[in-house]
Short mmCIF file of C-alpha atoms and ligand atoms in Angstrom, two decimals:
data_model
loop_
_atom_site.label_atom_id
_atom_site.label_comp_id
_atom_site.label_asym_id
_atom_site.label_seq_id
_atom_site.Cartn_x
_atom_site.Cartn_y
_atom_site.Cartn_z
CA MET A 9 11.20 -10.34 21.81
CA THR A 10 10.78 -13.65 20.56
CA GLN A 11 11.74 -15.19 17.25
CA VAL A 12 8.45 -15.88 15.24
CA TYR A 13 10.00 -17.46 11.99
CA ASP A 14 13.39 -19.15 11.20
CA LYS A 15 13.65 -17.45 7.76
CA VAL A 16 11.71 -14.64 6.19
CA ALA A 17 12.26 -13.77 2.44
CA LEU A 18 11.11 -10.46 1.19
CA ILE A 19 10.59 -10.25 -2.37
CA GLY A 20 10.60 -6.62 -3.61
CA LEU A 21 13.01 -4.40 -1.74
CA GLY A 22 11.39 -1.31 -1.35
CA LEU A 23 9.57 0.97 1.21
CA ILE A 24 7.42 -1.85 2.79
CA ALA A 25 9.83 -4.73 2.64
CA GLY A 26 12.74 -2.31 3.66
CA SER A 27 10.69 -1.34 6.81
CA MET A 28 9.77 -4.98 7.54
CA ALA A 29 13.52 -6.07 7.25
CA HIS A 30 14.59 -3.30 9.69
CA ALA A 31 11.53 -4.06 11.98
CA ILE A 32 12.17 -7.93 12.05
CA ARG A 33 15.92 -7.34 12.57
CA ASP A 34 15.62 -4.92 15.35
CA GLY A 35 13.02 -6.96 17.19
CA GLY A 36 14.87 -10.25 16.63
CA LEU A 37 11.54 -11.71 14.94
CA ALA A 38 13.43 -14.00 12.54
CA GLY A 39 16.53 -16.09 12.45
CA ARG A 40 17.29 -14.82 9.10
CA VAL A 41 15.90 -12.42 6.67
CA THR A 42 16.57 -12.70 2.76
CA GLY A 43 15.69 -10.48 0.01
CA TYR A 44 15.43 -10.20 -3.68
CA ALA A 45 14.34 -7.48 -6.11
CA ARG A 46 14.19 -7.68 -9.87
CA SER A 47 16.54 -4.97 -10.53
CA GLN A 48 20.26 -5.32 -9.98
CA ALA A 49 20.44 -1.51 -9.02
CA THR A 50 18.02 -2.27 -6.05
CA ARG A 51 19.83 -5.51 -4.99
CA ASP A 52 23.29 -3.44 -4.97
CA THR A 53 21.48 -0.63 -2.92
CA ALA A 54 19.98 -3.04 -0.42
CA ARG A 55 23.39 -4.97 -0.16
CA GLU A 56 25.23 -1.67 0.40
CA ILE A 57 22.96 -0.65 3.24
CA GLY A 58 22.99 -3.94 4.79
CA LEU A 59 19.24 -4.34 4.54
CA CYS A 60 19.12 -8.31 4.70
CA GLU A 61 20.76 -11.20 2.98
CA VAL A 62 20.19 -10.01 -0.74
CA CYS A 63 19.86 -13.02 -3.11
CA ASP A 64 20.50 -12.82 -6.88
CA THR A 65 17.35 -15.00 -7.67
CA ALA A 66 14.06 -15.22 -5.93
CA ALA A 67 14.51 -19.00 -5.69
CA LEU A 68 17.58 -18.62 -3.44
CA ALA A 69 15.78 -15.98 -1.32
CA VAL A 70 12.59 -18.29 -0.59
CA ALA A 71 14.47 -21.63 -0.43
CA GLY A 72 13.86 -23.15 3.21
CA ALA A 73 11.90 -20.03 4.18
CA ASP A 74 9.08 -20.58 6.65
CA LEU A 75 7.59 -16.91 5.70
CA VAL A 76 7.69 -15.33 2.36
CA VAL A 77 6.26 -11.94 1.81
CA LEU A 78 5.43 -10.51 -1.51
CA ALA A 79 6.09 -6.65 -1.48
CA VAL A 80 6.11 -6.02 -5.23
CA PRO A 81 3.81 -3.80 -7.18
CA VAL A 82 0.13 -5.63 -7.33
CA GLY A 83 0.69 -6.00 -11.26
CA ALA A 84 3.73 -8.00 -10.56
CA MET A 85 2.42 -10.59 -8.02
CA ALA A 86 1.30 -13.11 -10.57
CA GLU A 87 4.77 -13.16 -12.32
CA VAL A 88 6.72 -13.37 -8.74
CA MET A 89 4.29 -16.14 -7.60
CA ALA A 90 4.89 -18.08 -10.79
CA GLU A 91 8.59 -17.84 -10.42
CA ILE A 92 8.89 -18.84 -6.66
CA ALA A 93 6.26 -21.47 -6.59
CA PRO A 94 8.30 -24.48 -7.27
CA HIS A 95 11.09 -23.21 -4.56
CA LEU A 96 8.50 -22.68 -1.50
CA ALA A 97 9.47 -25.13 1.29
CA PRO A 98 6.35 -27.46 2.22
CA GLY A 99 4.28 -25.87 5.30
CA ALA A 100 5.57 -22.44 4.53
CA THR A 101 3.36 -19.35 4.92
CA ILE A 102 3.20 -16.93 1.81
CA THR A 103 1.75 -13.45 2.67
CA ASP A 104 1.55 -10.16 0.51
CA VAL A 105 1.41 -6.40 1.36
CA GLY A 106 -0.55 -5.35 -1.84
CA SER A 107 -2.80 -2.20 -1.69
CA VAL A 108 -5.63 -4.36 -3.37
CA LYS A 109 -6.53 -7.77 -2.25
CA GLN A 110 -8.94 -9.64 -4.48
CA SER A 111 -6.74 -9.26 -7.67
CA VAL A 112 -3.81 -10.46 -5.63
CA ILE A 113 -5.74 -13.60 -4.44
CA ASP A 114 -6.86 -14.15 -8.03
CA ALA A 115 -3.12 -14.13 -9.08
CA VAL A 116 -1.50 -16.02 -6.23
CA ALA A 117 -4.16 -18.84 -5.20
CA PRO A 118 -3.91 -20.67 -8.53
CA CYS A 119 -0.24 -21.16 -8.23
CA LEU A 120 -0.11 -21.97 -4.65
CA PRO A 121 1.62 -25.58 -4.09
CA ALA A 122 -0.30 -28.01 -1.87
CA GLY A 123 0.65 -27.44 1.83
CA VAL A 124 1.63 -24.08 1.24
CA HIS A 125 -0.48 -21.45 3.40
CA PHE A 126 -1.49 -18.17 1.67
CA ILE A 127 -2.57 -15.17 3.96
CA PRO A 128 -3.30 -11.96 1.88
CA GLY A 129 -2.42 -8.63 3.76
CA HIS A 130 -2.08 -5.11 3.79
CA PRO A 131 -0.17 -2.81 6.12
CA LEU A 132 -2.06 0.62 6.36
CA ALA A 133 1.26 2.46 6.53
CA GLY A 134 3.21 4.40 3.94
CA THR A 135 4.98 7.32 2.80
CA GLU A 136 5.39 8.98 -0.65
CA HIS A 137 8.79 7.59 -0.77
CA SER A 138 9.88 4.24 -2.48
CA GLY A 139 13.04 1.97 -3.06
CA PRO A 140 15.27 0.20 -0.53
CA ARG A 141 16.63 3.32 1.09
CA ALA A 142 13.19 4.50 2.13
CA GLY A 143 12.25 1.83 4.65
CA PHE A 144 12.49 2.51 8.68
CA ALA A 145 11.55 0.12 11.49
CA SER A 146 8.82 2.30 12.99
CA LEU A 147 6.53 2.56 9.79
CA PHE A 148 4.03 -0.11 11.24
CA ARG A 149 3.88 1.25 14.62
CA ASN A 150 0.34 1.90 15.79
CA ARG A 151 -0.90 1.44 12.08
CA TRP A 152 -3.52 -1.16 11.06
CA TRP A 153 -2.55 -3.98 9.11
CA LEU A 154 -5.44 -5.70 7.45
CA LEU A 155 -5.67 -9.43 6.71
CA THR A 156 -8.27 -11.03 4.18
CA PRO A 157 -7.68 -14.57 5.00
CA LEU A 158 -9.52 -17.16 2.72
CA ALA A 159 -12.20 -19.56 3.96
CA ASP A 160 -9.64 -22.46 4.25
CA THR A 161 -6.93 -20.47 6.01
CA ASP A 162 -5.14 -22.54 8.54
CA PRO A 163 -5.84 -21.03 12.13
CA GLU A 164 -2.21 -21.87 13.33
CA ALA A 165 -0.69 -20.08 10.49
CA LEU A 166 -2.87 -17.26 10.62
CA ALA A 167 -2.00 -16.78 14.25
CA ARG A 168 1.88 -16.79 13.68
CA LEU A 169 1.63 -14.18 11.00
CA ASP A 170 -0.51 -12.16 13.30
CA ARG A 171 2.29 -12.46 16.01
CA LEU A 172 5.01 -11.14 13.54
CA ILE A 173 2.82 -8.18 12.48
CA THR A 174 1.91 -7.00 16.09
CA ALA A 175 5.52 -7.53 17.23
CA MET A 176 6.41 -5.02 14.53
CA GLY A 177 3.99 -2.67 16.26
CA ALA A 178 0.87 -2.80 14.10
CA LYS A 179 -2.78 -3.61 14.86
CA THR A 180 -4.37 -6.30 13.01
CA ASP A 181 -7.91 -6.69 11.82
CA ARG A 182 -9.61 -9.26 9.38
CA MET A 183 -12.29 -8.32 6.45
CA ASP A 184 -13.01 -9.83 3.06
CA ALA A 185 -11.09 -8.95 0.10
CA PRO A 186 -14.00 -7.18 -1.63
CA HIS A 187 -14.89 -5.13 1.37
CA HIS A 188 -11.31 -4.22 1.85
CA ASP A 189 -11.09 -3.19 -1.75
CA LEU A 190 -14.08 -0.92 -1.38
CA VAL A 191 -12.76 0.73 1.65
CA LEU A 192 -9.22 1.32 0.37
CA ALA A 193 -10.86 2.79 -2.59
CA VAL A 194 -12.38 5.64 -0.38
CA THR A 195 -9.57 6.14 2.18
CA SER A 196 -6.60 5.71 -0.16
CA HIS A 197 -6.82 5.16 -3.76
CA ALA A 198 -9.34 7.83 -4.92
CA PRO A 199 -7.43 10.46 -2.80
CA HIS A 200 -4.32 9.57 -4.56
CA LEU A 201 -5.92 9.93 -7.98
CA ILE A 202 -7.43 13.18 -6.83
CA ALA A 203 -3.97 14.43 -5.74
CA TYR A 204 -2.18 13.40 -8.79
CA THR A 205 -5.22 15.12 -10.84
CA MET A 206 -4.85 18.37 -9.13
CA VAL A 207 -1.20 18.53 -9.74
CA GLY A 208 -2.07 17.86 -13.38
CA VAL A 209 -4.56 20.95 -13.20
CA ALA A 210 -1.91 23.20 -11.89
CA ASP A 211 0.74 21.94 -14.61
CA HIS A 212 -1.85 22.38 -17.23
CA LEU A 213 -2.67 26.01 -16.05
CA ARG A 214 1.06 26.64 -16.23
CA ARG A 215 1.37 25.33 -19.80
CA VAL A 216 -1.49 27.22 -21.21
CA SER A 217 -1.19 30.59 -19.48
CA GLY A 218 2.76 30.35 -19.39
CA GLU A 219 2.60 31.42 -15.69
CA GLU A 220 4.49 29.52 -13.05
CA VAL A 221 1.76 28.35 -10.52
CA ILE A 222 3.41 25.60 -8.73
CA GLN A 223 6.19 27.51 -7.55
CA TYR A 224 3.62 29.44 -5.31
CA SER A 225 2.19 26.41 -4.01
CA ALA A 226 0.27 27.27 -0.87
CA ALA A 227 0.17 25.13 2.27
CA GLY A 228 -3.42 23.81 1.14
CA PHE A 229 -1.66 22.63 -2.24
CA ARG A 230 1.41 21.20 -0.73
CA ASP A 231 -0.46 19.19 2.04
CA PHE A 232 -2.88 17.87 -0.32
CA THR A 233 -0.74 16.96 -3.08
CA ARG A 234 2.06 15.33 -0.88
CA ILE A 235 0.84 11.83 -1.92
CA ALA A 236 1.12 12.79 -5.59
CA ALA A 237 4.83 12.01 -5.11
CA SER A 238 4.31 8.51 -4.76
CA ASP A 239 5.57 5.87 -7.10
CA PRO A 240 3.83 5.69 -10.42
CA THR A 241 4.19 2.07 -11.03
CA MET A 242 2.66 1.23 -7.62
CA TRP A 243 -0.35 3.32 -8.11
CA ARG A 244 -0.71 2.63 -11.87
CA ASP A 245 -1.18 -1.10 -10.80
CA VAL A 246 -3.49 -0.04 -7.69
CA PHE A 247 -6.05 1.54 -10.17
CA LEU A 248 -5.70 -1.20 -12.95
CA HIS A 249 -6.44 -3.77 -10.15
CA ASN A 250 -9.18 -2.07 -8.22
CA LYS A 251 -11.04 -0.77 -11.10
CA GLU A 252 -14.49 -1.36 -10.07
CA ALA A 253 -14.22 0.09 -6.72
CA THR A 254 -12.48 2.91 -7.57
CA LEU A 255 -14.79 4.13 -10.48
CA ASP A 256 -17.85 3.59 -7.87
CA ILE A 257 -15.90 5.83 -5.39
CA LEU A 258 -14.78 8.56 -7.99
CA GLY A 259 -18.74 8.44 -9.28
CA ARG A 260 -19.69 9.32 -5.60
CA PHE A 261 -17.05 11.79 -5.47
CA THR A 262 -18.05 13.62 -8.60
CA GLU A 263 -21.62 13.67 -7.37
CA GLU A 264 -20.68 15.40 -4.13
CA LEU A 265 -18.35 17.86 -5.88
CA PHE A 266 -21.30 18.90 -8.26
CA VAL A 267 -23.17 19.64 -5.10
CA LEU A 268 -20.79 22.04 -3.70
CA GLN A 269 -20.07 23.44 -7.40
CA ARG A 270 -23.94 24.32 -7.52
CA ALA A 271 -23.71 25.80 -3.88
CA ILE A 272 -20.76 28.24 -5.06
CA ARG A 273 -22.37 29.02 -8.36
CA MET A 274 -25.75 29.77 -6.24
CA GLY A 275 -23.99 31.72 -3.66
CA ASP A 276 -25.62 29.21 -1.12
CA GLY A 277 -23.17 29.92 1.91
CA GLN A 278 -25.36 28.06 4.39
CA GLN A 279 -25.04 24.85 2.54
CA LEU A 280 -21.15 25.36 2.21
CA HIS A 281 -21.02 26.15 5.99
CA ASP A 282 -23.15 23.27 6.95
CA TYR A 283 -21.25 20.77 4.58
CA PHE A 284 -17.83 21.95 5.97
CA THR A 285 -19.06 21.79 9.57
CA ARG A 286 -20.10 18.28 9.29
CA THR A 287 -17.15 17.22 7.50
CA ARG A 288 -14.59 19.22 9.67
CA ALA A 289 -15.91 17.18 12.63
CA ILE A 290 -15.54 13.82 10.91
CA ARG A 291 -12.08 14.75 10.14
CA ARG A 292 -11.07 15.90 13.52
CA GLY A 293 -12.13 12.40 14.65
CA ILE A 294 -9.52 10.82 12.72
CA ILE A 295 -6.26 10.38 14.49
P1 NAD B 314 8.45 0.49 -3.88
O1 NAD B 314 8.34 0.73 -5.29
O2 NAD B 314 9.17 1.03 -2.84
O3 NAD B 314 9.17 -1.05 -4.03
C1 NAD B 314 8.80 -2.15 -4.76
C2 NAD B 314 9.95 -3.23 -5.07
O4 NAD B 314 9.67 -4.32 -5.86
C3 NAD B 314 11.12 -2.61 -5.74
O5 NAD B 314 12.43 -3.02 -5.04
C4 NAD B 314 11.18 -3.23 -7.00
O6 NAD B 314 12.58 -3.44 -7.50
C5 NAD B 314 10.42 -4.54 -6.75
N1 NAD B 314 9.94 -5.09 -7.91
C6 NAD B 314 9.17 -4.71 -8.79
N2 NAD B 314 8.68 -5.66 -9.78
C7 NAD B 314 9.12 -6.70 -9.33
C8 NAD B 314 9.30 -8.04 -9.95
N3 NAD B 314 8.69 -8.45 -11.04
N4 NAD B 314 10.18 -9.02 -9.27
C9 NAD B 314 10.78 -8.75 -8.07
N5 NAD B 314 10.85 -7.36 -7.48
C10 NAD B 314 10.26 -6.43 -8.35
O7 NAD B 314 7.05 -0.16 -3.50
P2 NAD B 314 6.42 -0.27 -1.94
O8 NAD B 314 5.99 1.05 -1.51
O9 NAD B 314 7.34 -0.84 -1.02
O10 NAD B 314 5.06 -1.09 -2.51
C11 NAD B 314 5.34 -2.49 -2.44
C12 NAD B 314 3.81 -3.25 -2.22
O11 NAD B 314 3.35 -2.55 -1.11
C13 NAD B 314 3.09 -2.70 -3.42
O12 NAD B 314 2.10 -3.79 -3.59
C14 NAD B 314 1.99 -1.64 -2.82
O13 NAD B 314 0.81 -1.54 -3.29
C15 NAD B 314 2.02 -2.07 -1.23
N6 NAD B 314 1.93 -0.90 -0.29
C16 NAD B 314 2.63 0.31 -0.56
C17 NAD B 314 2.42 1.38 0.38
C18 NAD B 314 2.87 2.69 0.34
O14 NAD B 314 2.53 3.60 0.72
N7 NAD B 314 3.94 2.95 -0.56
C19 NAD B 314 1.45 1.05 1.50
C20 NAD B 314 1.01 -0.17 1.88
C21 NAD B 314 1.04 -1.22 0.78
#
């Protein structure tokens, strides 16, 4: 593969940045990969596993980088951007991998120095694991990576970032930030909240009845709640920063749930069967 950037700086060294470091290194996609995370323990781990050139300040990591990737929780983007803004090289591109787009644009755009390109992005790839040891090179293979460029985004900077992402194995698509945030509320954010809630229900039952229930988790509970093992900081920030869209989808979810609840109460097997037949066909169409 051909090198796309001279120096890529990864800010935050968790699952996503770690996976990018592996994929970029394996593919020879950058001359150098530097990284910074706020916690000393994370930097020590990243150094120990040889993830990238780990720096002790964000300023050092981004100095001279032609691509800077913000891979911290959505709520930390503003703080990180304020910290690195004075150290960004002219002509550099800055992107992020946050799960919410409009709030990241609102946080990053006002701090952007002249001559620095900002291209917001979101890889639709992840696991329930976090931290520098969680990353792996194939995480993005055949997965979507959505870009939400702004009206004045430089087409050359966009094409170059697109080249890096596709070289890591992902497929790119573009959409506007509000649409992204609504789509992700239904396909990712609300399902995580519901999974967390289901574990909470089981735990409440255990506490009030004194009976162990989680220990006997059936396959459905295990499959459905796998994502409830995801990082609490990341998910707190997603809900705080995609509030309106998440509340909209949860309202719609509750209405559907009430329909099924009523069908069960009324013994309306036909309605349940029709509903499950329709949704099974939709689910089977998702690869
Ligand atoms: P992670 O918890 O594995 O890693 C986050 C990293 O950010 C950690 O290294 C942490 O030390 C660092 N960090 C936190 N606050 C910081 C700060 N103020 N300054 C510097 N470093 C800081 O998280 P992740 O799963 O890699 O998620 C990173 C971003 O990617 C988030 O915005 C998340 O919404 C997004 N994302 C996650 C997934 C997923 O499934 N995990 C998928 C797509 C996008």
